[in-house]
Short mmCIF file of C-alpha atoms in Angstrom, two decimals:
data_model
loop_
_atom_site.label_atom_id
_atom_site.label_comp_id
_atom_site.label_asym_id
_atom_site.label_seq_id
_atom_site.Cartn_x
_atom_site.Cartn_y
_atom_site.Cartn_z
CA MET P 1 -71.73 -58.76 71.84
CA ILE P 2 -72.55 -57.01 68.52
CA ASN P 3 -75.35 -58.40 67.05
CA GLU P 4 -76.70 -58.58 63.29
CA ALA P 5 -79.03 -56.06 63.52
CA ALA P 6 -76.35 -53.46 65.20
CA LEU P 7 -74.14 -54.32 62.18
CA LEU P 8 -76.66 -53.59 59.43
CA GLU P 9 -77.58 -49.98 61.52
CA SER P 10 -74.38 -48.82 62.83
CA LYS P 11 -71.57 -47.64 60.68
CA THR P 12 -69.03 -47.31 63.52
CA LEU P 13 -69.67 -51.16 64.54
CA ARG P 14 -69.20 -51.84 60.63
CA ASP P 15 -65.96 -49.79 60.94
CA SER P 16 -64.74 -51.84 63.73
CA THR P 17 -64.84 -55.30 61.50
CA LEU P 18 -63.64 -53.69 58.26
CA GLU P 19 -60.06 -55.51 58.67
CA ARG P 20 -61.71 -59.20 58.81
CA THR P 21 -61.64 -59.07 54.79
CA GLU P 22 -60.76 -62.80 55.25
CA ALA P 23 -64.39 -63.16 56.22
CA LEU P 24 -65.42 -63.22 52.51
CA ASP P 25 -63.28 -66.25 51.22
CA ARG P 26 -64.54 -67.95 54.38
CA VAL P 27 -68.03 -67.93 53.39
CA LYS P 28 -67.35 -68.05 49.73
CA ALA P 29 -64.46 -67.71 46.86
CA LEU P 30 -64.25 -63.74 45.71
CA SER P 31 -63.19 -63.79 42.34
CA LEU P 32 -60.82 -60.86 41.28
CA LEU P 33 -60.01 -58.93 38.21
CA PRO P 34 -56.37 -59.47 37.03
CA ASP P 35 -55.22 -56.74 38.82
CA GLY P 36 -55.37 -58.95 41.74
CA MET P 37 -57.19 -56.00 44.06
CA HIS P 38 -60.74 -55.13 42.62
CA VAL P 39 -64.03 -56.68 41.63
CA THR P 40 -66.68 -54.88 39.59
CA THR P 41 -70.63 -54.18 40.38
CA ALA P 42 -71.63 -57.53 38.38
CA MET P 43 -68.92 -59.46 40.33
CA VAL P 44 -70.18 -58.19 43.74
CA ALA P 45 -73.62 -59.17 42.70
CA THR P 46 -72.40 -62.43 41.86
CA TYR P 47 -70.56 -63.22 44.79
CA PHE P 48 -73.84 -62.21 47.02
CA GLU P 49 -76.09 -64.01 44.36
CA VAL P 50 -78.32 -60.88 43.86
CA ALA P 51 -79.26 -59.11 40.79
CA GLU P 52 -76.87 -56.31 39.89
CA THR P 53 -79.58 -53.81 40.41
CA VAL P 54 -79.84 -54.34 44.09
CA ILE P 55 -75.84 -53.54 44.06
CA ASN P 56 -76.63 -50.52 42.11
CA ASN P 57 -79.21 -49.55 44.95
CA LEU P 58 -76.99 -50.25 47.61
CA LEU P 59 -74.24 -48.06 45.87
CA SER P 60 -76.28 -45.21 45.41
CA ARG P 61 -77.98 -45.17 48.97
CA HIS P 62 -74.19 -45.79 50.52
CA ARG P 63 -71.47 -43.99 48.15
CA GLN P 64 -69.56 -42.25 50.46
CA GLU P 65 -69.35 -45.18 53.01
CA LEU P 66 -68.34 -47.42 50.22
CA ALA P 67 -65.90 -44.94 48.86
CA SER P 68 -64.07 -44.42 52.09
CA ASN P 69 -63.64 -48.35 52.07
CA GLY P 70 -62.16 -48.23 48.52
CA LEU P 71 -64.94 -47.87 46.09
CA ARG P 72 -63.55 -46.46 43.20
CA VAL P 73 -65.77 -45.18 39.95
CA LEU P 74 -63.43 -44.85 37.13
CA ARG P 75 -64.36 -42.26 34.15
CA GLY P 76 -62.34 -40.75 30.88
CA SER P 77 -58.72 -41.54 30.92
CA ASP P 78 -58.29 -43.41 34.13
CA LEU P 79 -61.00 -45.98 32.59
CA ARG P 80 -58.96 -46.34 29.23
CA GLU P 81 -55.99 -46.67 31.35
CA PHE P 82 -57.31 -49.59 33.73
CA GLN P 83 -58.93 -51.27 30.42
CA GLU P 84 -55.52 -51.38 28.66
CA LEU P 85 -53.84 -53.09 31.52
CA ASN P 86 -56.59 -55.56 32.06
CA LEU P 87 -57.31 -56.81 28.35
CA SER P 88 -57.80 -60.14 29.27
CA PHE P 89 -60.85 -59.18 31.31
CA SER P 90 -62.18 -56.23 29.22
CA SER P 91 -62.58 -58.35 26.26
CA GLY P 92 -65.01 -60.74 27.85
CA GLY P 93 -65.96 -59.14 31.07
CA TYR P 94 -67.77 -55.82 30.36
CA PRO P 95 -67.86 -53.82 27.01
CA GLN P 96 -65.02 -51.41 25.74
CA ARG P 97 -67.34 -48.81 25.22
CA ARG P 98 -68.68 -47.52 28.60
CA SER P 99 -68.54 -44.29 30.22
CA SER P 100 -67.51 -45.43 33.78
CA LEU P 101 -66.80 -48.40 35.86
CA ALA P 102 -67.21 -48.86 39.85
CA LEU P 103 -64.23 -50.97 41.13
CA TRP P 104 -64.87 -52.44 44.37
CA SER P 105 -61.93 -53.44 46.96
CA ARG P 106 -62.12 -56.21 49.33
CA ARG P 107 -63.05 -54.00 52.35
CA ALA P 108 -65.81 -52.38 50.33
CA VAL P 109 -67.08 -55.72 49.58
CA LEU P 110 -67.16 -56.61 53.05
CA ASN P 111 -69.01 -53.24 53.65
CA ALA P 112 -71.38 -54.12 51.28
CA ALA P 113 -72.06 -57.60 52.94
CA MET P 114 -72.86 -55.55 56.35
CA LEU P 115 -75.72 -53.50 54.46
CA LEU P 116 -77.27 -56.11 52.54
CA ARG P 117 -79.99 -57.38 54.46
CA ASP P 118 -81.83 -60.04 51.67
CA SER P 119 -78.69 -61.77 50.89
CA GLU P 120 -78.08 -65.25 52.40
CA VAL P 121 -74.07 -65.33 51.57
CA ALA P 122 -74.10 -61.44 53.00
CA ARG P 123 -75.67 -62.88 56.32
CA GLN P 124 -73.31 -65.95 56.22
CA VAL P 125 -70.32 -63.50 56.20
CA ARG P 126 -72.00 -61.20 59.33
CA GLU P 127 -72.15 -64.30 61.15
CA TYR P 128 -68.60 -65.05 60.47
CA LEU P 129 -67.65 -61.66 61.79
CA LEU P 130 -69.67 -61.97 65.10
CA ASP P 131 -68.08 -65.56 65.70
CA MET P 132 -64.77 -63.79 65.75
CA GLU P 133 -65.92 -61.07 67.74
CA TYR P 134 -67.36 -63.50 70.33
CA LEU P 135 -64.04 -65.17 70.30
CA ALA P 136 -61.84 -62.51 70.57
CA ARG P 137 -64.02 -60.91 73.49
CA THR P 138 -63.96 -64.36 75.63
CA GLN P 139 -59.82 -65.09 74.64
CA PRO P 140 -58.67 -64.98 78.40
CA VAL P 141 -56.28 -61.99 79.16
CA ASP P 142 -52.82 -62.62 80.90
CA ASN P 143 -52.27 -59.62 83.26
CA SER P 144 -49.57 -61.47 85.23
CA ALA P 145 -46.84 -60.30 83.72
CA ARG P 146 -45.39 -57.55 85.36
CA ALA P 147 -48.71 -55.07 85.73
CA ASP P 148 -47.28 -53.33 88.75
CA ARG P 149 -43.60 -53.21 87.74
CA VAL P 150 -43.99 -51.86 84.13
CA SER P 151 -42.72 -48.14 83.92
CA LEU P 152 -45.26 -45.26 82.47
CA ASP P 153 -42.50 -44.38 79.41
CA ASP P 154 -42.08 -48.13 78.59
CA HIS P 155 -45.79 -48.46 78.25
CA ILE P 156 -46.23 -45.37 76.29
CA ASP P 157 -43.25 -46.82 73.95
CA GLU P 158 -45.18 -49.68 73.60
CA ARG P 159 -48.64 -48.32 72.96
CA ILE P 160 -46.82 -45.84 70.38
CA ALA P 161 -45.17 -48.44 68.61
CA HIS P 162 -48.23 -50.35 68.66
CA VAL P 163 -49.75 -47.35 66.63
CA LEU P 164 -47.33 -46.99 64.15
CA GLY P 165 -47.18 -50.25 63.19
CA LYS P 166 -51.14 -50.80 63.05
CA THR P 167 -52.43 -47.19 61.45
CA VAL P 168 -49.44 -45.16 60.24
CA VAL P 169 -47.47 -47.71 58.11
CA PRO P 170 -50.68 -48.91 56.65
CA MET P 171 -51.91 -45.62 55.72
CA PHE P 172 -48.54 -44.69 54.33
CA ASN P 173 -48.95 -48.13 52.41
CA ALA P 174 -51.93 -47.41 51.01
CA LEU P 175 -50.92 -43.61 49.55
CA ILE P 176 -47.88 -45.09 47.95
CA GLU P 177 -50.16 -47.08 46.23
CA THR P 178 -52.09 -44.56 44.98
CA SER P 179 -49.76 -41.74 44.33
CA GLY P 180 -47.54 -40.80 41.28
CA GLU P 181 -45.98 -37.46 41.65
CA HIS P 182 -44.70 -38.15 45.41
CA ARG P 183 -44.15 -42.03 45.57
CA ARG P 184 -40.63 -41.65 46.40
CA GLU P 185 -40.96 -39.21 49.13
CA LEU P 186 -43.63 -41.14 50.67
CA ILE P 187 -41.68 -44.30 50.70
CA ALA P 188 -38.77 -42.35 52.55
CA LEU P 189 -41.00 -40.99 55.21
CA ARG P 190 -42.42 -44.90 55.73
CA ASP P 191 -39.29 -46.01 55.99
CA ASP P 192 -38.61 -43.45 58.74
CA ILE P 193 -41.54 -44.56 60.79
CA GLU P 194 -40.60 -47.78 60.56
CA ASN P 195 -37.04 -47.27 61.93
CA VAL P 196 -38.82 -45.36 64.67
CA GLU P 197 -41.21 -48.22 65.30
CA ARG P 198 -38.19 -50.74 65.63
CA LYS P 199 -36.20 -48.53 67.95
CA LEU P 200 -39.29 -48.47 70.42
CA CYS P 201 -39.49 -52.25 69.76
CA TRP P 202 -35.92 -52.66 71.07
CA HIS P 203 -36.32 -49.81 73.82
CA HIS P 204 -39.29 -52.08 74.98
CA ARG P 205 -37.23 -55.32 74.87
CA ARG P 206 -34.34 -53.76 76.70
CA ILE P 207 -36.47 -52.39 79.58
CA SER P 208 -37.78 -55.82 79.71
CA GLY P 209 -34.42 -57.30 79.88
CA LEU P 210 -33.29 -55.04 82.61
CA GLU P 211 -36.47 -55.79 84.55
CA GLY P 212 -35.32 -59.61 84.55
CA GLU P 213 -37.44 -60.83 81.68
CA ALA P 214 -36.19 -62.84 78.96
CA PRO P 215 -38.11 -61.60 75.98
CA VAL P 216 -37.05 -64.22 73.43
CA ASP P 217 -38.15 -67.18 75.98
CA ALA P 218 -41.45 -65.24 76.10
CA VAL P 219 -41.96 -65.21 72.19
CA ARG P 220 -40.87 -68.72 72.21
CA ALA P 221 -43.64 -69.92 74.89
CA SER P 222 -46.08 -68.17 73.42
CA ILE P 223 -45.70 -69.56 69.91
CA LYS P 224 -45.47 -73.28 71.41
CA ALA P 225 -48.65 -72.63 72.84
CA MET P 226 -50.41 -71.91 69.60
CA THR P 227 -52.62 -74.51 67.83
CA TRP P 228 -51.99 -74.51 64.00
CA GLN P 229 -54.94 -72.40 63.43
CA ALA P 230 -53.72 -69.72 65.84
CA PHE P 231 -50.17 -70.00 64.32
CA GLU P 232 -51.71 -69.07 60.67
CA ARG P 233 -53.49 -66.10 62.39
CA HIS P 234 -50.51 -65.05 64.08
CA VAL P 235 -48.35 -64.99 61.12
CA ALA P 236 -51.29 -63.42 59.23
CA ASP P 237 -50.82 -60.47 61.66
CA LEU P 238 -47.33 -60.31 61.39
CA LEU P 239 -47.64 -59.71 57.62
CA ARG P 240 -50.02 -57.19 58.45
CA ARG P 241 -48.07 -55.62 60.75
CA ASP P 242 -45.13 -55.48 57.96
CA GLY P 243 -47.36 -53.67 55.71
CA CYS P 244 -49.24 -56.60 53.73
CA THR P 245 -52.66 -55.89 52.57
CA GLU P 246 -55.47 -58.07 51.16
CA VAL P 247 -54.05 -60.99 53.85
CA VAL P 248 -56.39 -64.03 53.57
CA VAL P 249 -55.94 -67.42 56.20
CA ARG P 250 -57.23 -70.11 54.13
CA GLN P 251 -57.77 -72.71 56.52
CA ALA P 252 -58.91 -75.22 54.36
CA ARG P 253 -58.01 -78.86 53.35
CA SER P 254 -57.96 -77.81 49.87
CA ASP P 255 -55.07 -75.17 50.52
CA ARG P 256 -52.69 -77.39 48.42
CA GLY P 257 -50.16 -76.08 50.63
CA ILE P 258 -50.66 -72.22 50.85
CA ASP P 259 -51.81 -71.57 54.23
CA VAL P 260 -51.89 -67.63 53.95
CA THR P 261 -52.13 -65.47 50.85
CA ALA P 262 -51.21 -61.36 50.96
CA CYS P 263 -50.22 -58.45 48.62
CA MET P 264 -47.36 -56.34 49.43
CA PRO P 265 -47.39 -52.69 49.60
CA ASP P 266 -45.45 -52.56 45.81
CA GLY P 267 -48.24 -55.13 44.46
CA ARG P 268 -46.58 -58.24 44.54
CA THR P 269 -48.56 -61.00 45.61
CA VAL P 270 -47.52 -63.59 48.85
CA ALA P 271 -48.10 -67.09 49.75
CA VAL P 272 -47.25 -68.63 52.87
CA GLN P 273 -46.97 -72.31 54.32
CA CYS P 274 -46.80 -72.11 58.13
CA LYS P 275 -45.74 -75.55 59.66
CA ASN P 276 -46.32 -75.76 63.41
CA ARG P 277 -43.96 -78.58 64.43
CA GLU P 278 -44.04 -78.79 68.23
CA GLY P 279 -41.33 -81.66 69.29
CA ARG P 280 -40.07 -82.31 65.68
CA SER P 281 -36.34 -81.47 64.30
CA SER P 282 -36.87 -80.03 61.19
CA VAL P 283 -39.36 -79.81 58.13
CA PRO P 284 -38.56 -82.45 55.64
CA SER P 285 -38.26 -82.31 51.77
CA ALA P 286 -41.80 -83.33 51.03
CA ASP P 287 -43.48 -80.70 52.46
CA MET P 288 -40.93 -78.42 50.67
CA GLN P 289 -41.72 -79.84 47.34
CA LYS P 290 -45.47 -80.00 48.11
CA PHE P 291 -45.50 -76.04 48.91
CA ALA P 292 -42.64 -75.49 45.88
CA GLY P 293 -45.70 -77.12 43.62
CA ALA P 294 -48.23 -75.09 44.74
CA ALA P 295 -46.51 -71.82 45.00
CA ARG P 296 -45.12 -72.01 41.53
CA THR P 297 -46.97 -74.27 39.74
CA ILE P 298 -50.39 -74.47 40.35
CA SER P 299 -51.00 -70.82 42.17
CA PRO P 300 -47.77 -68.89 40.98
CA VAL P 301 -46.83 -65.92 42.92
CA ASP P 302 -43.94 -63.48 43.47
CA VAL P 303 -42.97 -64.12 47.13
CA ALA P 304 -43.32 -67.57 48.40
CA LEU P 305 -42.50 -67.84 52.69
CA PHE P 306 -42.13 -71.17 54.27
CA VAL P 307 -42.91 -70.23 57.80
CA ALA P 308 -41.62 -72.87 60.62
CA THR P 309 -41.52 -73.30 64.58
CA SER P 310 -38.43 -75.62 63.80
CA ASN P 311 -35.32 -75.69 61.48
CA PHE P 312 -35.32 -77.17 57.55
CA SER P 313 -33.70 -80.49 56.85
CA SER P 314 -30.46 -79.90 54.20
CA GLU P 315 -32.74 -81.45 51.52
CA ALA P 316 -35.67 -79.10 52.42
CA GLN P 317 -33.54 -76.18 52.06
CA ALA P 318 -31.82 -76.91 49.10
CA ILE P 319 -35.61 -77.60 47.09
CA ALA P 320 -36.28 -74.12 48.84
CA ASP P 321 -33.07 -72.68 47.34
CA LEU P 322 -33.47 -74.18 44.11
CA SER P 323 -37.58 -73.29 43.94
CA GLY P 324 -36.69 -69.66 45.08
CA ILE P 325 -38.80 -70.22 48.15
CA ILE P 326 -37.89 -68.11 51.30
CA THR P 327 -37.43 -70.01 54.47
CA VAL P 328 -38.24 -68.81 58.00
CA ASN P 329 -36.79 -70.96 60.73
CA ARG P 330 -37.57 -71.08 64.59
CA ASP P 331 -34.89 -68.31 65.40
CA GLU P 332 -36.01 -65.87 62.25
CA LEU P 333 -39.53 -66.39 63.63
CA GLU P 334 -39.25 -65.71 66.89
CA ALA P 335 -37.15 -62.55 66.11
CA TRP P 336 -40.09 -61.65 63.43
CA SER P 337 -42.37 -62.05 66.36
CA ALA P 338 -40.61 -59.84 68.58
CA GLY P 339 -40.90 -56.65 66.35
CA VAL P 340 -37.88 -57.60 63.60
CA ARG P 341 -39.58 -56.65 60.26
CA LEU P 342 -38.99 -59.54 57.85
CA LYS P 343 -36.24 -58.88 55.02
CA ALA P 344 -38.50 -60.60 52.63
CA LEU P 345 -40.89 -58.08 52.94
CA ARG P 346 -39.23 -54.94 52.57
#
C-alpha cells in the first residue's frame, strides 16, 4: 500500500493519484477564479492555510512538475487578456499592474498537496488519497466471466478501447482547450478517434453476444448491485470517459440536489443528480423540482443531467422539459454504461 512518506518522496507515485482531484473538495471547498478552472498562488495558500511565501517556495522548487500538471505563468498580452476576461476578480483580487500571474489548475493544486509537508489541510488530502488507494486495492475482483473463453483479438479490442477512452481522447480535449489555429482539425481528429472507440466497444459486445452472454443484462446487474455512493462514482467515471474534466463527486448532505459537477471540453459546466431507485418504478416530480431549483437557480450551470436507474413520472418529465434538464432513464443509462456516448455530452 502507498504510504504518506512515499507520496512526498516519489514523483511516480504522485503521478498515479493525480486524477483524483475530487480529494480537494472532499477535504475543503476550493474556491476558483471566475473562469471556473484556475486559482492564484494566494488562493492556493489560503486553501492550504499557509503563508503565500510557502507556496512560492514550493513553486520554485517543483516548477517543472507543477507545470506538467497545469500550472501556468501569464505575462504580457496573455496576462492582460486574462485580466480583461476576469474583471470581476481582478478588480478585487489582485492589482491590475503586475508583470506576471501564476495560475494553478485543480490538478496542480492536488500536486501541491502531495508536496507540502507542514500543512494540515495537505495532510488530510493525502490521507483521503491513501484511503481511496486502499479501497481500490482491496475491492474484490471478479475473474469468473469467461476468463478461459475470451479470444485474444477481443481482449486486444477491449484494451485499445480503454486506452482510447482514458488517455487519447482526454489528451485531445486538453489540446483543444489550449489551441487556437488548429482547434477545428483537433476536434475532427478527436471525433474520428471516438468513432474508432465506439466501433471497438460494439465489436466487443458483438463477440460477447456470440459467446452466449447478454451484455445489457450484465450491465443492468452491475448497476443494480451498486450502493448510492458507488452509483455516483460510476456516473462520474462515465463523464470522464466522455471527455469531461474537473469531475467532482460531492457525496455530502449539503449538495442541494447536485451530486456530481464537471466541465465539458468546450468549457460548459455540468451538474448531475444521480438517483438509484432500486425497486421503485419512477422518479417523482418532487425530486425533479428540487434538482431544477439547484441547477437553474441556486447554482446555475450550462448542462443539467438527471440520471436515474428507473424511468421518470410524466410530471417529473414535464418539469425537466420546462427547466431544460436532460433526463437519462434506465435504458439510456445502460446504453451509456455499455459504451455509447451520451448525446448531451457531444
